[in-house]
PDB file of C-alpha atoms in Angstrom:
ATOM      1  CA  UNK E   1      -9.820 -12.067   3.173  1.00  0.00           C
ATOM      2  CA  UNK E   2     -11.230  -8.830   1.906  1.00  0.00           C
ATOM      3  CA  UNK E   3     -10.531  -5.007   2.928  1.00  0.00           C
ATOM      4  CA  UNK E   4     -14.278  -3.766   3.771  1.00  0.00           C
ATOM      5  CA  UNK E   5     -14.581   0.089   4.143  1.00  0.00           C
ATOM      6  CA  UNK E   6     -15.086   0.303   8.090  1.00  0.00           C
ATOM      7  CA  UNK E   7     -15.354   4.081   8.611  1.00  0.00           C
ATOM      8  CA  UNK E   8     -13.148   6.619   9.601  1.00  0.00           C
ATOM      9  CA  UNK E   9     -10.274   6.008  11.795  1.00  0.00           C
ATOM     10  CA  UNK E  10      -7.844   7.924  13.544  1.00  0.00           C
ATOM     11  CA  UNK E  11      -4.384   8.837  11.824  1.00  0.00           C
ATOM     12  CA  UNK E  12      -2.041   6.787  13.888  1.00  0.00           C
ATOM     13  CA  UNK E  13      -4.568   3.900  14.124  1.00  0.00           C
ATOM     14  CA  UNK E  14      -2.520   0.239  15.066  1.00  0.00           C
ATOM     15  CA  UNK E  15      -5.410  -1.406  12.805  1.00  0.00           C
ATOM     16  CA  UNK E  16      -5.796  -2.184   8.417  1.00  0.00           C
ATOM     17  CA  UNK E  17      -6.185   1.764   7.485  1.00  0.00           C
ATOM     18  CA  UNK E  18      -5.838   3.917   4.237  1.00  0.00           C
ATOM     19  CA  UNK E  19      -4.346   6.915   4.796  1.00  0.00           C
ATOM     20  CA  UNK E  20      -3.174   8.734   7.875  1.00  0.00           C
ATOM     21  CA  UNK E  21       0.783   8.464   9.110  1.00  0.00           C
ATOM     22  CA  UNK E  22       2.839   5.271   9.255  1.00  0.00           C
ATOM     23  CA  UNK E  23       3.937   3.765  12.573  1.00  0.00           C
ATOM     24  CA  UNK E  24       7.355   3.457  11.773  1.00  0.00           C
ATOM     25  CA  UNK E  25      10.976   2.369  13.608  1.00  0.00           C
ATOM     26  CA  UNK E  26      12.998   4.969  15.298  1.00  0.00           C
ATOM     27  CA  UNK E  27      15.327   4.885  12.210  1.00  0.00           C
ATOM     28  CA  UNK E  28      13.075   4.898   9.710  1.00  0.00           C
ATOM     29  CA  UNK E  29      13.290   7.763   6.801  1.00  0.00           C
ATOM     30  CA  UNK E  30      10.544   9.086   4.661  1.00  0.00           C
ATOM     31  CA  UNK E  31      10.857   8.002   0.698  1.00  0.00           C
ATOM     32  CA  UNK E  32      11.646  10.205  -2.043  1.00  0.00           C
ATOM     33  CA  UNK E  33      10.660   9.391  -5.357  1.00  0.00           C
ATOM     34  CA  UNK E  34      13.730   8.520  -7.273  1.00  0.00           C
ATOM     35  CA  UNK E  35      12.834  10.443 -10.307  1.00  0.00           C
ATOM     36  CA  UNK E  36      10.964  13.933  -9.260  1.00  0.00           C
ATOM     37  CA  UNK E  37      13.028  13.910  -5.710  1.00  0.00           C
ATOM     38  CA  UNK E  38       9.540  14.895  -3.985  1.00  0.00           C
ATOM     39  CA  UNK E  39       8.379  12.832  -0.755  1.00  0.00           C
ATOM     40  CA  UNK E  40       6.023  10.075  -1.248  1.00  0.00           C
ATOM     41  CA  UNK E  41       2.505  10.005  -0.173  1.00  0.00           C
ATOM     42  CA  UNK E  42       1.625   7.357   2.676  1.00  0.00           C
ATOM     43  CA  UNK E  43      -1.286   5.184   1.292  1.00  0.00           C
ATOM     44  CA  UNK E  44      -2.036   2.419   3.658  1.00  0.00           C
ATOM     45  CA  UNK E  45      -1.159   0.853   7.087  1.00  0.00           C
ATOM     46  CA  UNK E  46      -1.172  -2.914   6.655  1.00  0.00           C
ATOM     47  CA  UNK E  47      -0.432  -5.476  10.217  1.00  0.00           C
ATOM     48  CA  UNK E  48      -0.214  -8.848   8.699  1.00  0.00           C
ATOM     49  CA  UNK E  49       0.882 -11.932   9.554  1.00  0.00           C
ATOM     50  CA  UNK E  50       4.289 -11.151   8.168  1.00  0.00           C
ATOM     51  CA  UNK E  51       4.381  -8.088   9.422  1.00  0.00           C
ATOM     52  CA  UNK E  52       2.977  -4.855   9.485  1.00  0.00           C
ATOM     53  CA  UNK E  53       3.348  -2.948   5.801  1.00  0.00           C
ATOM     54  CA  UNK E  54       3.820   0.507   5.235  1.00  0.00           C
ATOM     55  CA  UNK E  55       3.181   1.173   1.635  1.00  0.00           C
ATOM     56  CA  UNK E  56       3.994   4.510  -0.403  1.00  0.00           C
ATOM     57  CA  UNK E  57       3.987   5.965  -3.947  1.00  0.00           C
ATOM     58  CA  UNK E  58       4.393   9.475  -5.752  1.00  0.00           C
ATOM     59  CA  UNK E  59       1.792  11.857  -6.202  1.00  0.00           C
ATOM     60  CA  UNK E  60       3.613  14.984  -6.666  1.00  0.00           C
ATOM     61  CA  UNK E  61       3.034  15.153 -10.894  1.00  0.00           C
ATOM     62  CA  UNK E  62       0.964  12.819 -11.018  1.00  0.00           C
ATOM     63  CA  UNK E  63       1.250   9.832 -14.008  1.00  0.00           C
ATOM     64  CA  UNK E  64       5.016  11.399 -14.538  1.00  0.00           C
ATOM     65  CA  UNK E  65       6.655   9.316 -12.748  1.00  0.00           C
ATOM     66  CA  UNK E  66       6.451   5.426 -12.888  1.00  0.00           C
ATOM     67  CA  UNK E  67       4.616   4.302 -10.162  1.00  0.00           C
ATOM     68  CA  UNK E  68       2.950   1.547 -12.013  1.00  0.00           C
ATOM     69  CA  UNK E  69       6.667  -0.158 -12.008  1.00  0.00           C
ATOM     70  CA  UNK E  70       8.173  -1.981  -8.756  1.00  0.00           C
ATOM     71  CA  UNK E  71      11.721  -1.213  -9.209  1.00  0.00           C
ATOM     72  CA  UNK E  72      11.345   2.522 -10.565  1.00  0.00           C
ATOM     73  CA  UNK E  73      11.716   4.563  -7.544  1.00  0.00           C
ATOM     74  CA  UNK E  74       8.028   6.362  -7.519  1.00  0.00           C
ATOM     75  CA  UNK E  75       6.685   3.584  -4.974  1.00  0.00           C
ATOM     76  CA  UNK E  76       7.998   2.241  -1.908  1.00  0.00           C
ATOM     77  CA  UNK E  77       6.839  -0.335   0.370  1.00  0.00           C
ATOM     78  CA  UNK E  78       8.048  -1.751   3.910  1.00  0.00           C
ATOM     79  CA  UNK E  79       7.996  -4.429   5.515  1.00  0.00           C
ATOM     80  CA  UNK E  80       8.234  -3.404   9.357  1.00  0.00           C
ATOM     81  CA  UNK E  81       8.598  -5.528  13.079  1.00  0.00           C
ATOM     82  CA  UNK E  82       9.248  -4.556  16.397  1.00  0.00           C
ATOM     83  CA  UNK E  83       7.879  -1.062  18.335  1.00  0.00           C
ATOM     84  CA  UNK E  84       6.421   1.240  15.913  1.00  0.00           C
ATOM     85  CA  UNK E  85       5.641   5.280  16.488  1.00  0.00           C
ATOM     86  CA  UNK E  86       4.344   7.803  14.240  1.00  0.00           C
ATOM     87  CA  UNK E  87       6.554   8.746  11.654  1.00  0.00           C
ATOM     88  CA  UNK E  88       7.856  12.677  11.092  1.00  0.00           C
ATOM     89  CA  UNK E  89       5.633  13.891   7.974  1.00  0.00           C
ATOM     90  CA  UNK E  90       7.936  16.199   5.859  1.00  0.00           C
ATOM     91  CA  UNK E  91       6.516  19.303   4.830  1.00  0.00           C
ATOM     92  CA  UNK E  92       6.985  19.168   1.176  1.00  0.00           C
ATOM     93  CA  UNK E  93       5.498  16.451  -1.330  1.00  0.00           C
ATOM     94  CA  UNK E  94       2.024  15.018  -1.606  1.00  0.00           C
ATOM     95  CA  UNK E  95       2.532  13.318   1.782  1.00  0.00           C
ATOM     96  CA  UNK E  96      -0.740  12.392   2.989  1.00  0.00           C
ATOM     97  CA  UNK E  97      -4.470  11.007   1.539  1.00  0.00           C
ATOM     98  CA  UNK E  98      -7.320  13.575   2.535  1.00  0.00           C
ATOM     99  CA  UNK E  99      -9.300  10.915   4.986  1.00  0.00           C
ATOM    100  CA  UNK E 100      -7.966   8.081   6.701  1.00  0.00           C
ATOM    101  CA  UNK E 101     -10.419   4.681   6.448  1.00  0.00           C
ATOM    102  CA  UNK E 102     -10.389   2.230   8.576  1.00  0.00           C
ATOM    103  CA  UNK E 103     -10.477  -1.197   6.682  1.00  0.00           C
ATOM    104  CA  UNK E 104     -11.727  -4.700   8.123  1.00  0.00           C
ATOM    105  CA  UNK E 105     -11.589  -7.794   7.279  1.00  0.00           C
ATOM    106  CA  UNK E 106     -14.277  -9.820   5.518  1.00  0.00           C
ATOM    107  CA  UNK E 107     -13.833 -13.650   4.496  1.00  0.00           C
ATOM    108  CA  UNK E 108     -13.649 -13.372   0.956  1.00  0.00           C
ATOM    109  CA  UNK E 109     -16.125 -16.646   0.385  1.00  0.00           C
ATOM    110  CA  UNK E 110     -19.448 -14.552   2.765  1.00  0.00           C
ATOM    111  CA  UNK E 111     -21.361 -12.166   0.195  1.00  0.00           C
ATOM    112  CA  UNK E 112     -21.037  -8.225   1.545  1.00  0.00           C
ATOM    113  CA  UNK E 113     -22.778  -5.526   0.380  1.00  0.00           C
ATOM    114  CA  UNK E 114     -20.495  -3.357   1.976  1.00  0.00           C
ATOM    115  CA  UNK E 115     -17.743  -1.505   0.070  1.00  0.00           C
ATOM    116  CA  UNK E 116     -14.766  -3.489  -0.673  1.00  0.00           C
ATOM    117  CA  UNK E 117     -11.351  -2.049  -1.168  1.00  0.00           C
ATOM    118  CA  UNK E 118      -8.563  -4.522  -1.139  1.00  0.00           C
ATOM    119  CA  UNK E 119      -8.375  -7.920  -0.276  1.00  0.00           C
ATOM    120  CA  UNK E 120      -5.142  -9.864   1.323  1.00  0.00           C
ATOM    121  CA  UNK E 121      -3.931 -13.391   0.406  1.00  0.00           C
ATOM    122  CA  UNK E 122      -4.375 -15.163  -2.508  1.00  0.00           C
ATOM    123  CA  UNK E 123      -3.462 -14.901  -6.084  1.00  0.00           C
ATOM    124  CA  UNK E 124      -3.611 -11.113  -7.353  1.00  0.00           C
ATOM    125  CA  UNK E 125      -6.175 -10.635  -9.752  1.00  0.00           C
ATOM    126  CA  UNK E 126      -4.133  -8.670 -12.460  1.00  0.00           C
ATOM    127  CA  UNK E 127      -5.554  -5.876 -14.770  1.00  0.00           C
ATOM    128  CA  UNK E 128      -2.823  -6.230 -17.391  1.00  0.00           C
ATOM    129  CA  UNK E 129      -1.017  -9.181 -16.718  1.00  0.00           C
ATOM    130  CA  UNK E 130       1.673 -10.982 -14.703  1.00  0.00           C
ATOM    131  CA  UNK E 131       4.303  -8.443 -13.588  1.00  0.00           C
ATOM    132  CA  UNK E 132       5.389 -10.081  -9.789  1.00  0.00           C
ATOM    133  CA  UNK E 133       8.631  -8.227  -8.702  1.00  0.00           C
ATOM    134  CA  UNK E 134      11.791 -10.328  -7.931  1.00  0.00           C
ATOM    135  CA  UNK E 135      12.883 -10.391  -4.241  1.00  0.00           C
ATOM    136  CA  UNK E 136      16.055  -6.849  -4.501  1.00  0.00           C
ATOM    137  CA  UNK E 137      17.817  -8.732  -1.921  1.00  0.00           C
ATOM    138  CA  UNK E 138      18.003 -12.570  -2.750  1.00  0.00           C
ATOM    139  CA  UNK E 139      16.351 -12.290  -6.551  1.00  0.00           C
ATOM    140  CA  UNK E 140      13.789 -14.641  -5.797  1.00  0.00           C
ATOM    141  CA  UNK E 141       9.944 -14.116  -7.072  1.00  0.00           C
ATOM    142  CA  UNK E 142       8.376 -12.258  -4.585  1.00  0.00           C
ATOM    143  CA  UNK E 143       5.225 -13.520  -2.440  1.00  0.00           C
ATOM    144  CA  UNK E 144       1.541 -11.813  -2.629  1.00  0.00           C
ATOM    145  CA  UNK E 145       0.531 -10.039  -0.121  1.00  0.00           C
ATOM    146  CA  UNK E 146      -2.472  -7.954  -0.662  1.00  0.00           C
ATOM    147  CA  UNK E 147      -4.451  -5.775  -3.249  1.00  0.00           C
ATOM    148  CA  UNK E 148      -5.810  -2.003  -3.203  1.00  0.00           C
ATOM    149  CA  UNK E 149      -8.692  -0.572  -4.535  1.00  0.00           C
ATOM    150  CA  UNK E 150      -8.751   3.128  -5.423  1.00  0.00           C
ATOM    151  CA  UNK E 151     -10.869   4.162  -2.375  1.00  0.00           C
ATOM    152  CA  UNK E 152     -14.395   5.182  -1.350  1.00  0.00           C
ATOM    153  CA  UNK E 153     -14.555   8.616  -2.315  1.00  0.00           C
ATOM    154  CA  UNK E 154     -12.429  10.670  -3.626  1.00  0.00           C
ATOM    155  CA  UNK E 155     -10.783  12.366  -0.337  1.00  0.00           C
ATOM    156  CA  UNK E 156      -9.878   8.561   0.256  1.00  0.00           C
ATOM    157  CA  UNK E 157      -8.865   7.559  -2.756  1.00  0.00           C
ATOM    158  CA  UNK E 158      -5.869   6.341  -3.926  1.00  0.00           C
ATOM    159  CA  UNK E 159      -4.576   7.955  -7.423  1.00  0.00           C
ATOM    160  CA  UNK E 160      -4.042   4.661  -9.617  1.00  0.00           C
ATOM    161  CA  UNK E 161      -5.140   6.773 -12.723  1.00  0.00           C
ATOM    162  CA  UNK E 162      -9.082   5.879 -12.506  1.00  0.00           C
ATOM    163  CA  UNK E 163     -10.277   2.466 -12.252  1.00  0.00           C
ATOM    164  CA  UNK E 164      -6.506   0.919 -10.934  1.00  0.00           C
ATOM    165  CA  UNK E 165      -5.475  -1.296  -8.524  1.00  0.00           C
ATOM    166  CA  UNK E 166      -2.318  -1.938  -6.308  1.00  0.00           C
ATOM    167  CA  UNK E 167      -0.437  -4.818  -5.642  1.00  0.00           C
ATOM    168  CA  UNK E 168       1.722  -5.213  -2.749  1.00  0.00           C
ATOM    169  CA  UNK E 169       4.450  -8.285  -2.528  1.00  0.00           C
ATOM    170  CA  UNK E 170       6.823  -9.662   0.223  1.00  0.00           C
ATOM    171  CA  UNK E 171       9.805 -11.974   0.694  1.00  0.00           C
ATOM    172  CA  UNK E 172       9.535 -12.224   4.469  1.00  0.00           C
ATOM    173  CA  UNK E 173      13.046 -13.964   4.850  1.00  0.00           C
ATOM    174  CA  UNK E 174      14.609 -10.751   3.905  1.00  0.00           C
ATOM    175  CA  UNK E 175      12.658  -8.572   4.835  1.00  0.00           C
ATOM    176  CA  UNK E 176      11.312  -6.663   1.761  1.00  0.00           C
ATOM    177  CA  UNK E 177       8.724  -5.537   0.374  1.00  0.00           C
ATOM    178  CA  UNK E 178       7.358  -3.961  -3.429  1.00  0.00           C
ATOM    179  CA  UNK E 179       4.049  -2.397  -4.295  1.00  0.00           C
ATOM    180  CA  UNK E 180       3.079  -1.405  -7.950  1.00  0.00           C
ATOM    181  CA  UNK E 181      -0.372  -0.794  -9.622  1.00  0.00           C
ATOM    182  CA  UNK E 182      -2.029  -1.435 -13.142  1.00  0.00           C
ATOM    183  CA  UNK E 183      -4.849   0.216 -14.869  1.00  0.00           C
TER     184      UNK E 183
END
């Protein structure tokens, strides 16, 4: 299925969304990058079969730290279940994406002429080459999930360094989740 551009949403939206705030569990905790200590910014709202997928990465000096890389620190993604309410934004960091875009899905095989900005399922369709993370809890490779475009515009863009894309994993029996992007 693809991610078609479906117009602006608002931030809290239950629906596929760039931008805005997570819906997150009572305990939940922003992420900090592990190597510049600043919060991460909230790129996209995901409800999926597995579950609904919160995914993050670093924007706070930008291309320093290594969000290209799934066990760095400088992304995060969850993997979330249950009642979800908007999360607490923190006041420092490069929390939040300028616009918040409602994405819908498209069957990949019907033509569109409508923008497309991710796509869920499949194989990913990697820039560089094969780099699936390992499962952190029970080592074992990681399943697919879903790929990001950079955005519309720029106010909805995502920062994958100009022409990138992100790749977001899962090992639903534990739980997890990884995202990580190639240019």
């Amino acid at each position: 299925m693809l991610l078609i551009y479906d117009g602006q949403t608002t931030a809290d939206a239950p629906t596929p969304r760039t931008g805005g705030v997570p819906l997150v569990p009572d305990e939940f905790v922003w992420p900090r990058c592990r190597e510049c200590g600043g919060a991460m910014q909230f790129l996209a709202h995901l409800p999926l079969d597995v579950g609904v997928v919160a995914v993050f990465f670093c924007q706070n000096d930008p291309g320093m730290c290594d969000g290209w890389d799934a066990t760095a620190g400088a992304n995060r993604a969850y993997l979330f279940s249950g009642e979800l309410t908007p999360a607490a934004v923190p006041a420092d960091g490069e929390t939040l994406l300028g616009a918040v875009t409602s994405l819908r899905l498209h069957p990949a095989d019907e033509p569109t002429e409508e923008p497309v900005l991710g796509r869920v399922g499949g194989e990913p369709d990697w820039i560089q080459g094969d780099e699936t993370p390992d499962c952190p809890s029970c080592a074992t490779r990681m399943t697919f999930t879903a790929e990001l475009e950079e955005g519309k515009d720029f106010a909805t863009s995502a920062n994958f360094g100009g022409g990138g894309r992100g790749y977001l994993f899962n090992c639903q029996p534990c739980r997890q989740a990884a995202f990580l992007w190639q240019r």
